CSV table of C-alpha atoms in Angstrom, one decimal:
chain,number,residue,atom,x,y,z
A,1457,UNK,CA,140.1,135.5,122.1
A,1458,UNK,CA,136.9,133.3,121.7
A,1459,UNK,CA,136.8,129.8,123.8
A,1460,UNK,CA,137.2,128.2,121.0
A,1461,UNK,CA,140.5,130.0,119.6
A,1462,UNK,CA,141.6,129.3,123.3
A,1463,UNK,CA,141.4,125.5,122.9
A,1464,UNK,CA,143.3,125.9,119.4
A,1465,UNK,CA,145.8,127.9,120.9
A,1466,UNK,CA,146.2,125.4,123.7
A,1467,UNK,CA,146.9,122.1,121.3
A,1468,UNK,CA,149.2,124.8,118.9
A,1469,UNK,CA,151.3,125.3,122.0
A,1470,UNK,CA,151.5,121.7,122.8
A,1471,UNK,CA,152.3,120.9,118.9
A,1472,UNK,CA,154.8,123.7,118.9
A,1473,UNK,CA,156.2,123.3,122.1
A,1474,UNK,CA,156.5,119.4,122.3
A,1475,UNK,CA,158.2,117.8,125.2
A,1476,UNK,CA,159.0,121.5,126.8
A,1477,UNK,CA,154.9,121.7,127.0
A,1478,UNK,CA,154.2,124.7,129.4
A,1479,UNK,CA,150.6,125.4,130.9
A,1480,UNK,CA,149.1,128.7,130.1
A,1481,UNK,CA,147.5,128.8,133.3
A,1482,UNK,CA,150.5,128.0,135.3
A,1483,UNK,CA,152.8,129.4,133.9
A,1484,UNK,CA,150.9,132.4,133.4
A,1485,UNK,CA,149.8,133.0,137.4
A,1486,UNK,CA,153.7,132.3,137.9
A,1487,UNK,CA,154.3,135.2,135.8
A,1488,UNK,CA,151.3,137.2,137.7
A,1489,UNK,CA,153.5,136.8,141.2
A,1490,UNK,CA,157.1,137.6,139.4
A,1491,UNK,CA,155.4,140.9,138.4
A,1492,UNK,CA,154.0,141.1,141.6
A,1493,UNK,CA,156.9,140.3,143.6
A,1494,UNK,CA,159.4,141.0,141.5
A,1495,UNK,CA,162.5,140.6,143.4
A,1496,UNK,CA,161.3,140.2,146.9
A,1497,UNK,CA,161.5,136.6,149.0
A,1498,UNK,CA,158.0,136.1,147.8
A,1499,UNK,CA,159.1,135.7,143.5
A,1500,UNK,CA,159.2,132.5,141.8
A,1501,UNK,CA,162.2,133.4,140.1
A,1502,UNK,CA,164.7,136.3,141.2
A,1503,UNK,CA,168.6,136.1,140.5
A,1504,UNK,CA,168.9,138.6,143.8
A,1505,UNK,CA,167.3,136.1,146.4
A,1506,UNK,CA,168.4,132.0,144.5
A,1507,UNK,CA,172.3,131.5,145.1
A,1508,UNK,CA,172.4,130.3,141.6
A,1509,UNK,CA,170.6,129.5,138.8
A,1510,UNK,CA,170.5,125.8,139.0
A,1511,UNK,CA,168.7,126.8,142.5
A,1512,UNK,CA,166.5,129.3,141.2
A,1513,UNK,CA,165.5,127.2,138.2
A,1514,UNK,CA,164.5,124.1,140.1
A,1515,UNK,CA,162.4,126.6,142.6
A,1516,UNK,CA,160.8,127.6,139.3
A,1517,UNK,CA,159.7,124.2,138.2
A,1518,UNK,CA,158.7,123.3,141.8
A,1519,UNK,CA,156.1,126.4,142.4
A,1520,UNK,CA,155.1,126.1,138.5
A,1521,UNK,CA,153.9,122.2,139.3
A,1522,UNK,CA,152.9,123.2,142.0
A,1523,UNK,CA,150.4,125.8,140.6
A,1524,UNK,CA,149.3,124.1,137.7
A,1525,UNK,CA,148.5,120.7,139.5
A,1526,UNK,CA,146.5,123.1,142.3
A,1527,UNK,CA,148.7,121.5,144.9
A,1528,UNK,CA,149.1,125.9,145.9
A,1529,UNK,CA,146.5,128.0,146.9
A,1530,UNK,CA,147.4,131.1,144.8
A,1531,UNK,CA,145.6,134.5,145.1
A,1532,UNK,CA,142.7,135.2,143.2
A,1533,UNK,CA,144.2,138.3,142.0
A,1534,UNK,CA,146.8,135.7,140.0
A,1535,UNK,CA,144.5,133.1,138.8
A,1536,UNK,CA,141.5,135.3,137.4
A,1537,UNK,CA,140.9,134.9,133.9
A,1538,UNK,CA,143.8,132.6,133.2
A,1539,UNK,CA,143.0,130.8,130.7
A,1540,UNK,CA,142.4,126.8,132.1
A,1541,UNK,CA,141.9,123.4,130.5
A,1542,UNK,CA,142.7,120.9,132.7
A,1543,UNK,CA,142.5,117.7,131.2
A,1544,UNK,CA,144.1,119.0,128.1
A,1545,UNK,CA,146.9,120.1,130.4
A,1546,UNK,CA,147.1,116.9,132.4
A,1547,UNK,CA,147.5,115.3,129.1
A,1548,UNK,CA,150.1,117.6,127.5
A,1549,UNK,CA,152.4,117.7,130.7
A,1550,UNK,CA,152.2,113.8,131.1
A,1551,UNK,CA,155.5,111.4,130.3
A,1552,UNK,CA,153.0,110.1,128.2
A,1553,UNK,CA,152.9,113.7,126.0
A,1554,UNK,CA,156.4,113.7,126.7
A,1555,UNK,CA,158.4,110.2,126.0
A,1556,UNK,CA,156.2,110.5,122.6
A,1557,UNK,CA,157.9,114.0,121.5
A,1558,UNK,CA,161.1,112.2,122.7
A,1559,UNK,CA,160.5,109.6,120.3
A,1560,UNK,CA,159.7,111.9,117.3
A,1561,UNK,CA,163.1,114.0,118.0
A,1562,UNK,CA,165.2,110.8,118.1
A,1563,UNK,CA,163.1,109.3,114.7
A,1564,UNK,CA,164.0,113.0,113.2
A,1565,UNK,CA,167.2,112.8,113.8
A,1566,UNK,CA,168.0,109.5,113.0
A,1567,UNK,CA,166.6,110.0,109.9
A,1568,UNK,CA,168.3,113.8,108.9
A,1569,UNK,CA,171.0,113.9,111.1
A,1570,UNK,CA,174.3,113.4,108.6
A,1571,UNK,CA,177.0,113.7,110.9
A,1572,UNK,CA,177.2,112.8,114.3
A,1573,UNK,CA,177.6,115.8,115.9
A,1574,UNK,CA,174.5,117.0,115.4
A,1575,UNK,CA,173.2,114.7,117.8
A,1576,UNK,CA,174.4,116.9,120.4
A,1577,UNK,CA,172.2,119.1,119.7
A,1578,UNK,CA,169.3,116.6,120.5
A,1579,UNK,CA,169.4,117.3,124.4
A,1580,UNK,CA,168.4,121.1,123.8
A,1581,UNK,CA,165.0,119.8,122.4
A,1582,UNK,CA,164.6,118.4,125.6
A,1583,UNK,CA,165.5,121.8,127.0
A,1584,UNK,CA,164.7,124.5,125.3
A,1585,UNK,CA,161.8,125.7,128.3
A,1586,UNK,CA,164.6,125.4,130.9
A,1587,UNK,CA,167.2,127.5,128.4
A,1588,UNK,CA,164.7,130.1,127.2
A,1589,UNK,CA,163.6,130.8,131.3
A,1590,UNK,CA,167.2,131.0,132.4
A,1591,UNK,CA,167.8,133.7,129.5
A,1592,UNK,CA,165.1,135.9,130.8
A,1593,UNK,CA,164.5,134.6,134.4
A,1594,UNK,CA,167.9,134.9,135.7
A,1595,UNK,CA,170.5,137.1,132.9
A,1596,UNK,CA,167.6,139.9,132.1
A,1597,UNK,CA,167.6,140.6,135.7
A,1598,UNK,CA,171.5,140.6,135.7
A,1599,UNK,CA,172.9,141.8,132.2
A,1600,UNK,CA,171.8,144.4,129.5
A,1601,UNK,CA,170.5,148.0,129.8
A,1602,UNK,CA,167.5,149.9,131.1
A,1603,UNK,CA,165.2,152.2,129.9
A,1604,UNK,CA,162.8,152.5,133.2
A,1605,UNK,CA,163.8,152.5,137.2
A,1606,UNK,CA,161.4,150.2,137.9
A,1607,UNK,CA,162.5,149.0,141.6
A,1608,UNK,CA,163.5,145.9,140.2
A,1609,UNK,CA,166.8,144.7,138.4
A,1610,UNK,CA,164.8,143.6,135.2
A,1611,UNK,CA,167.3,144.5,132.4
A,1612,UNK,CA,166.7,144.7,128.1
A,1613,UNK,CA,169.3,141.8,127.6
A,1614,UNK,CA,169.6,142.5,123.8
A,1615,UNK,CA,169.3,145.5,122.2
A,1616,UNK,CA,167.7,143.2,118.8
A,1617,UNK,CA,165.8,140.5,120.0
A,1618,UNK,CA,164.8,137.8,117.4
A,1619,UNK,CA,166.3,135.1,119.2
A,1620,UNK,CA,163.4,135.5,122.1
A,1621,UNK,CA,161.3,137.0,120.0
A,1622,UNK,CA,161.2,140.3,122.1
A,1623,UNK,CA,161.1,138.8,125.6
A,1624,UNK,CA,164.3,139.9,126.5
A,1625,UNK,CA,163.0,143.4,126.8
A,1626,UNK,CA,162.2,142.8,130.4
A,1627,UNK,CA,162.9,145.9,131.6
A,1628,UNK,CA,160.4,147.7,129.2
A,1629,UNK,CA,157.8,145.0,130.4
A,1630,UNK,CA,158.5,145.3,134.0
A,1631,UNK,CA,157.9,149.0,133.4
A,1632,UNK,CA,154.7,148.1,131.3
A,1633,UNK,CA,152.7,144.9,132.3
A,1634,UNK,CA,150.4,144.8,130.8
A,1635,UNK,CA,151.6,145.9,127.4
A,1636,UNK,CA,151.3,143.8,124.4
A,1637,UNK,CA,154.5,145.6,122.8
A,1638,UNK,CA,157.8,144.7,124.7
A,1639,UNK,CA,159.9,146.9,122.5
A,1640,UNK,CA,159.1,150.1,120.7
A,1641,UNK,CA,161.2,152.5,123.0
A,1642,UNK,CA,164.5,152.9,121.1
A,1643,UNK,CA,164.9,152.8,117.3
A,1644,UNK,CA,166.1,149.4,117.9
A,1645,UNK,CA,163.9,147.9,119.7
A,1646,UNK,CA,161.3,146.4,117.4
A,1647,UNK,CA,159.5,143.0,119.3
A,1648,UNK,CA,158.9,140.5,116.6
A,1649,UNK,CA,155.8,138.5,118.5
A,1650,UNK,CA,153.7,142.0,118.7
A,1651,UNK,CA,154.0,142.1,114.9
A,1652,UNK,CA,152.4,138.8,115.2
A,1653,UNK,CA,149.9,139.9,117.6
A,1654,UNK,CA,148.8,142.5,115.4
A,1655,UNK,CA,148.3,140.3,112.1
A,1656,UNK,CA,145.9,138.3,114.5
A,1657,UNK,CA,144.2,140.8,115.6
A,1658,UNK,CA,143.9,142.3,112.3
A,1659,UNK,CA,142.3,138.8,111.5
A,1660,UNK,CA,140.0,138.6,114.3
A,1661,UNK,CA,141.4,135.8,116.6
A,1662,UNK,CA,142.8,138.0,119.0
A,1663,UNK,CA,141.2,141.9,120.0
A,1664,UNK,CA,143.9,143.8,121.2
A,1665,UNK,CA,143.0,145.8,124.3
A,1666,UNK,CA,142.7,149.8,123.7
A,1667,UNK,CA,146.2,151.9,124.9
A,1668,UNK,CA,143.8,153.7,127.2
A,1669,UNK,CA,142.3,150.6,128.8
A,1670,UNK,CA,146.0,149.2,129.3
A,1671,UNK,CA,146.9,152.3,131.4
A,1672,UNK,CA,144.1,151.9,133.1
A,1673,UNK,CA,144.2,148.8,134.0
A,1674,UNK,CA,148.2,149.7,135.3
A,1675,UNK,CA,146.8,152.5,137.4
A,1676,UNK,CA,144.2,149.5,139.1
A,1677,UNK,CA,146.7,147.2,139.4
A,1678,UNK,CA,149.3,149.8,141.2
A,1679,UNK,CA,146.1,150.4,143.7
């Protein structure tokens, strides 16, 4: 995408995203390394070297701040052509950014909220970044089939996956990096955010990368 779609796409994820802001650029070197290192001492997140997932989790927020506030030297290899805006980011990730969302959730809910239960749902705002890596950091590398022996124990953790939007797939995307659709390899397996990715690329704010350039690419990478 342009440098300008970019910058939207940085302040739609922050809208979107609210007090569970993550960086592109951290988080996406992070997800360079697990790919890299996937399931060896040197991964940000593995279920086979954390005791836990408490453990692992926190490990996960440390190298991820650690990344995205440049306080780790990270190979070039992981930070080339991520996508950066740092003062947007300093911004977003700030208890500033953060304490305000918290005040918009509690304002919602005071206002809609009709029995009091539903207030206990108010701490998984707070967490949904936390819950959706524990999903696919830690159980798609424990539970769920696999369609590729990939040397790692990424695992499909649902065979029909809306509720991560085609992320739990992992196996199919440890087996393919760098392709854009996680599913497509079982009847079943249709990934709901590559049917976005098509409509905006159909549109022009996104140019999908030619099959033959992605295997390519793979065959590099492998070198």
């Amino acid at each position: 995408m342009s440098k300008t779609w970019e910058k939207i796409f940085f302040v739609l994820t922050w809208f979107f995203q609210g007090s569970n802001y993550l960086s592109a650029y951290g988080y996406g070197i992070m997800h360079r390394m697990h790919h890299a290192y996937a399931d060896t001492p040197n991964d940000p997140h593995s279920p086979k070297y954390d005791e836990s997932l408490f453990k692992m989790m926190w490990k996960t927020k440390t190298i991820y701040s650690a990344i995205t506030s440049k306080q780790m030297t990270v190979d070039e290899r992981f930070s080339s052509g991520a996508p950066e805006w740092t003062s947007f980011d300093t911004f977003a990730r700030s208890w500033v950014s953060r304490l305000l969302w918290g005040a918009v959730y509690v304002a919602i809910y005071w206002q809609f909220a009709t029995v009091w239960w539903l207030w206990l749902l108010l701490p998984l705002q707070f967490l949904m970044s936390p819950i959706h890596g524990a999903i696919i950091n830690w159980f798609a590398h424990k539970y769920g089939y696999r369609n590729f022996d990939v040397g790692d124990t990424s695992r499909n953790f649902l065979p029909f996956d809306f509720l991560m939007m085609g992320e739990s797939y992992h196996n199919n995307h440890h087996k393919h990096g760098n392709r854009a659709n996680f599913g497509g390899f079982r009847w079943h397996e249709i990934d709901p955010t590559y049917l976005v990715i098509k409509v905006l690329d159909k549109i022009g704010i996104i140019k999908l990368v030619d099959n033959k350039e992605v295997q390519l690419a793979e065959v590099k990478e492998a070198a």
